[in-house]
Amino acid sequence: MNAQEQERLFALRQLNLLDTPSSESFDRITRMASQLFDLPIAAVSLTDENRQWFKSRVGVDHWEIPREKAPCAAVCASSKILVIPDLLTSACYQNSHLARSGIRFYAGAPLVTREGHTLGAMCVLGTQPREVSEQEQTTLRDLAAMVMAQIELQHAFGRVDPLTGLSNRNQFDEDLQDMARDQPSHRRAALFTEVLDASELSALHRTMGPAFLDEMARVAAR
């Protein structure tokens, strides 16, 4: 793994998106993508080390597929839009996981951070061969930009603790609501652990200084 890929994976994991519950704020974008392209499948796909994980998906039940020969991985590598009119006629993808599962058409636009790291792709897929117009490519790029705007919004002030990078109480409450909406029949429990007695904080602050407490918070978050 080269240094650029290591930096990309670090940026992805810092966002704390992988393996999180589905979110209505992302789902409405994938629903819009499916409707605009009149295709059965759309997804916000994040490229992890060995898999494509879906933060949001329409038309599929599974949450991830292997990264090997996944078109979204190619989008991530090139940071460019990718259109495959027919996977079965593509030398690269005709034996891919998607092609074997009945997918014939793929189009994906890169999800790029302000720092230039590509997280994955906003993609639409179909079970029949298809072409894509220039206007549709522009639409797909716009949808990818909407996804990135939502990612940045979630990590703006008021949603993520700037010291630890963890979700704050507001985001935690929204995550619970999203989980309840996505799987209403599932029961869940939340566990609160007090790492340090609050009465000791002031004493540590006086004796060790604020930088020590900040580092303790970062270590606990990791």
PDB file of N, CA, C and O in Angstrom, residues 186-219:
ATOM      1  N   HIS A 186     -35.940  -3.941  15.649  1.00  0.00           N
ATOM      2  CA  HIS A 186     -34.760  -4.299  16.428  1.00  0.00           C
ATOM      3  C   HIS A 186     -34.726  -3.529  17.744  1.00  0.00           C
ATOM      4  O   HIS A 186     -35.022  -2.340  17.786  1.00  0.00           O
ATOM      5  N   ARG A 187     -34.339  -4.208  18.804  1.00  0.00           N
ATOM      6  CA  ARG A 187     -34.163  -3.558  20.095  1.00  0.00           C
ATOM      7  C   ARG A 187     -32.672  -3.311  20.331  1.00  0.00           C
ATOM      8  O   ARG A 187     -31.833  -4.157  20.014  1.00  0.00           O
ATOM      9  N   ARG A 188     -32.346  -2.174  20.893  1.00  0.00           N
ATOM     10  CA  ARG A 188     -30.956  -1.812  21.134  1.00  0.00           C
ATOM     11  C   ARG A 188     -30.797  -1.244  22.538  1.00  0.00           C
ATOM     12  O   ARG A 188     -31.751  -0.774  23.142  1.00  0.00           O
ATOM     13  N   ALA A 189     -29.554  -1.286  23.031  1.00  0.00           N
ATOM     14  CA  ALA A 189     -29.244  -0.712  24.344  1.00  0.00           C
ATOM     15  C   ALA A 189     -28.041   0.193  24.205  1.00  0.00           C
ATOM     16  O   ALA A 189     -27.098  -0.096  23.457  1.00  0.00           O
ATOM     17  N   ALA A 190     -28.056   1.313  24.892  1.00  0.00           N
ATOM     18  CA  ALA A 190     -26.932   2.249  24.904  1.00  0.00           C
ATOM     19  C   ALA A 190     -26.227   2.146  26.246  1.00  0.00           C
ATOM     20  O   ALA A 190     -26.872   2.128  27.305  1.00  0.00           O
ATOM     21  N   LEU A 191     -24.902   2.042  26.213  1.00  0.00           N
ATOM     22  CA  LEU A 191     -24.101   1.902  27.428  1.00  0.00           C
ATOM     23  C   LEU A 191     -23.257   3.151  27.619  1.00  0.00           C
ATOM     24  O   LEU A 191     -22.522   3.554  26.714  1.00  0.00           O
ATOM     25  N   PHE A 192     -23.364   3.766  28.774  1.00  0.00           N
ATOM     26  CA  PHE A 192     -22.581   4.954  29.103  1.00  0.00           C
ATOM     27  C   PHE A 192     -21.483   4.563  30.079  1.00  0.00           C
ATOM     28  O   PHE A 192     -21.752   3.960  31.127  1.00  0.00           O
ATOM     29  N   THR A 193     -20.245   4.883  29.747  1.00  0.00           N
ATOM     30  CA  THR A 193     -19.105   4.572  30.601  1.00  0.00           C
ATOM     31  C   THR A 193     -18.398   5.859  30.997  1.00  0.00           C
ATOM     32  O   THR A 193     -18.003   6.651  30.131  1.00  0.00           O
ATOM     33  N   GLU A 194     -18.243   6.063  32.284  1.00  0.00           N
ATOM     34  CA  GLU A 194     -17.540   7.239  32.782  1.00  0.00           C
ATOM     35  C   GLU A 194     -16.070   6.882  32.944  1.00  0.00           C
ATOM     36  O   GLU A 194     -15.682   6.147  33.861  1.00  0.00           O
ATOM     37  N   VAL A 195     -15.238   7.376  32.034  1.00  0.00           N
ATOM     38  CA  VAL A 195     -13.821   7.034  32.048  1.00  0.00           C
ATOM     39  C   VAL A 195     -13.118   7.668  33.246  1.00  0.00           C
ATOM     40  O   VAL A 195     -12.205   7.084  33.844  1.00  0.00           O
ATOM     41  N   LEU A 196     -13.545   8.846  33.620  1.00  0.00           N
ATOM     42  CA  LEU A 196     -12.910   9.586  34.707  1.00  0.00           C
ATOM     43  C   LEU A 196     -13.988  10.259  35.555  1.00  0.00           C
ATOM     44  O   LEU A 196     -14.935  10.827  35.007  1.00  0.00           O
ATOM     45  N   ASP A 197     -13.841  10.160  36.857  1.00  0.00           N
ATOM     46  CA  ASP A 197     -14.780  10.814  37.759  1.00  0.00           C
ATOM     47  C   ASP A 197     -14.734  12.318  37.532  1.00  0.00           C
ATOM     48  O   ASP A 197     -13.666  12.931  37.564  1.00  0.00           O
ATOM     49  N   ALA A 198     -15.892  12.909  37.275  1.00  0.00           N
ATOM     50  CA  ALA A 198     -15.941  14.341  36.970  1.00  0.00           C
ATOM     51  C   ALA A 198     -15.357  15.191  38.098  1.00  0.00           C
ATOM     52  O   ALA A 198     -14.798  16.267  37.849  1.00  0.00           O
ATOM     53  N   SER A 199     -15.434  14.709  39.343  1.00  0.00           N
ATOM     54  CA  SER A 199     -14.910  15.477  40.473  1.00  0.00           C
ATOM     55  C   SER A 199     -13.392  15.588  40.445  1.00  0.00           C
ATOM     56  O   SER A 199     -12.804  16.470  41.087  1.00  0.00           O
ATOM     57  N   GLU A 200     -12.736  14.696  39.699  1.00  0.00           N
ATOM     58  CA  GLU A 200     -11.275  14.714  39.631  1.00  0.00           C
ATOM     59  C   GLU A 200     -10.752  15.604  38.501  1.00  0.00           C
ATOM     60  O   GLU A 200      -9.549  15.863  38.426  1.00  0.00           O
ATOM     61  N   LEU A 201     -11.630  16.031  37.619  1.00  0.00           N
ATOM     62  CA  LEU A 201     -11.186  16.805  36.463  1.00  0.00           C
ATOM     63  C   LEU A 201     -10.528  18.112  36.864  1.00  0.00           C
ATOM     64  O   LEU A 201      -9.480  18.487  36.327  1.00  0.00           O
ATOM     65  N   SER A 202     -11.137  18.826  37.797  1.00  0.00           N
ATOM     66  CA  SER A 202     -10.585  20.125  38.187  1.00  0.00           C
ATOM     67  C   SER A 202      -9.217  19.973  38.817  1.00  0.00           C
ATOM     68  O   SER A 202      -8.315  20.790  38.578  1.00  0.00           O
ATOM     69  N   ALA A 203      -9.035  18.907  39.607  1.00  0.00           N
ATOM     70  CA  ALA A 203      -7.729  18.671  40.234  1.00  0.00           C
ATOM     71  C   ALA A 203      -6.671  18.357  39.183  1.00  0.00           C
ATOM     72  O   ALA A 203      -5.545  18.868  39.235  1.00  0.00           O
ATOM     73  N   LEU A 204      -7.025  17.521  38.210  1.00  0.00           N
ATOM     74  CA  LEU A 204      -6.086  17.211  37.130  1.00  0.00           C
ATOM     75  C   LEU A 204      -5.770  18.448  36.298  1.00  0.00           C
ATOM     76  O   LEU A 204      -4.631  18.635  35.849  1.00  0.00           O
ATOM     77  N   HIS A 205      -6.781  19.273  36.082  1.00  0.00           N
ATOM     78  CA  HIS A 205      -6.583  20.494  35.304  1.00  0.00           C
ATOM     79  C   HIS A 205      -5.567  21.399  35.986  1.00  0.00           C
ATOM     80  O   HIS A 205      -4.697  21.994  35.334  1.00  0.00           O
ATOM     81  N   ARG A 206      -5.655  21.497  37.319  1.00  0.00           N
ATOM     82  CA  ARG A 206      -4.722  22.366  38.067  1.00  0.00           C
ATOM     83  C   ARG A 206      -3.315  21.793  38.083  1.00  0.00           C
ATOM     84  O   ARG A 206      -2.331  22.518  37.922  1.00  0.00           O
ATOM     85  N   THR A 207      -3.207  20.480  38.281  1.00  0.00           N
ATOM     86  CA  THR A 207      -1.882  19.882  38.463  1.00  0.00           C
ATOM     87  C   THR A 207      -1.177  19.527  37.152  1.00  0.00           C
ATOM     88  O   THR A 207       0.036  19.695  37.025  1.00  0.00           O
ATOM     89  N   MET A 208      -1.937  19.040  36.160  1.00  0.00           N
ATOM     90  CA  MET A 208      -1.325  18.555  34.920  1.00  0.00           C
ATOM     91  C   MET A 208      -1.493  19.511  33.742  1.00  0.00           C
ATOM     92  O   MET A 208      -0.757  19.415  32.755  1.00  0.00           O
ATOM     93  N   GLY A 209      -2.484  20.415  33.841  1.00  0.00           N
ATOM     94  CA  GLY A 209      -2.696  21.372  32.762  1.00  0.00           C
ATOM     95  C   GLY A 209      -3.713  20.888  31.747  1.00  0.00           C
ATOM     96  O   GLY A 209      -3.993  19.684  31.647  1.00  0.00           O
ATOM     97  N   PRO A 210      -4.279  21.800  30.954  1.00  0.00           N
ATOM     98  CA  PRO A 210      -5.332  21.441  29.987  1.00  0.00           C
ATOM     99  C   PRO A 210      -4.845  20.528  28.865  1.00  0.00           C
ATOM    100  O   PRO A 210      -5.614  19.717  28.350  1.00  0.00           O
ATOM    101  N   ALA A 211      -3.575  20.653  28.477  1.00  0.00           N
ATOM    102  CA  ALA A 211      -3.061  19.828  27.378  1.00  0.00           C
ATOM    103  C   ALA A 211      -3.090  18.348  27.750  1.00  0.00           C
ATOM    104  O   ALA A 211      -3.349  17.484  26.906  1.00  0.00           O
ATOM    105  N   PHE A 212      -2.840  18.057  29.024  1.00  0.00           N
ATOM    106  CA  PHE A 212      -2.868  16.670  29.486  1.00  0.00           C
ATOM    107  C   PHE A 212      -4.272  16.090  29.374  1.00  0.00           C
ATOM    108  O   PHE A 212      -4.464  14.966  28.913  1.00  0.00           O
ATOM    109  N   LEU A 213      -5.273  16.867  29.774  1.00  0.00           N
ATOM    110  CA  LEU A 213      -6.660  16.403  29.683  1.00  0.00           C
ATOM    111  C   LEU A 213      -7.078  16.214  28.227  1.00  0.00           C
ATOM    112  O   LEU A 213      -7.804  15.262  27.896  1.00  0.00           O
ATOM    113  N   ASP A 214      -6.627  17.124  27.355  1.00  0.00           N
ATOM    114  CA  ASP A 214      -6.957  16.978  25.933  1.00  0.00           C
ATOM    115  C   ASP A 214      -6.393  15.676  25.371  1.00  0.00           C
ATOM    116  O   ASP A 214      -7.075  14.967  24.619  1.00  0.00           O
ATOM    117  N   GLU A 215      -5.149  15.357  25.741  1.00  0.00           N
ATOM    118  CA  GLU A 215      -4.535  14.138  25.238  1.00  0.00           C
ATOM    119  C   GLU A 215      -5.248  12.899  25.795  1.00  0.00           C
ATOM    120  O   GLU A 215      -5.427  11.908  25.083  1.00  0.00           O
ATOM    121  N   MET A 216      -5.683  12.964  27.053  1.00  0.00           N
ATOM    122  CA  MET A 216      -6.439  11.864  27.624  1.00  0.00           C
ATOM    123  C   MET A 216      -7.729  11.619  26.845  1.00  0.00           C
ATOM    124  O   MET A 216      -8.113  10.464  26.589  1.00  0.00           O
ATOM    125  N   ALA A 217      -8.392  12.698  26.453  1.00  0.00           N
ATOM    126  CA  ALA A 217      -9.643  12.591  25.697  1.00  0.00           C
ATOM    127  C   ALA A 217      -9.379  11.954  24.330  1.00  0.00           C
ATOM    128  O   ALA A 217     -10.154  11.112  23.857  1.00  0.00           O
ATOM    129  N   ARG A 218      -8.287  12.344  23.665  1.00  0.00           N
ATOM    130  CA  ARG A 218      -7.962  11.774  22.355  1.00  0.00           C
ATOM    131  C   ARG A 218      -7.662  10.294  22.469  1.00  0.00           C
ATOM    132  O   ARG A 218      -8.100   9.483  21.634  1.00  0.00           O
ATOM    133  N   VAL A 219      -6.898   9.893  23.503  1.00  0.00           N
ATOM    134  CA  VAL A 219      -6.556   8.484  23.702  1.00  0.00           C
ATOM    135  C   VAL A 219      -7.814   7.669  23.981  1.00  0.00           C
ATOM    136  O   VAL A 219      -8.015   6.581  23.425  1.00  0.00           O
TER     137      VAL A 219
END
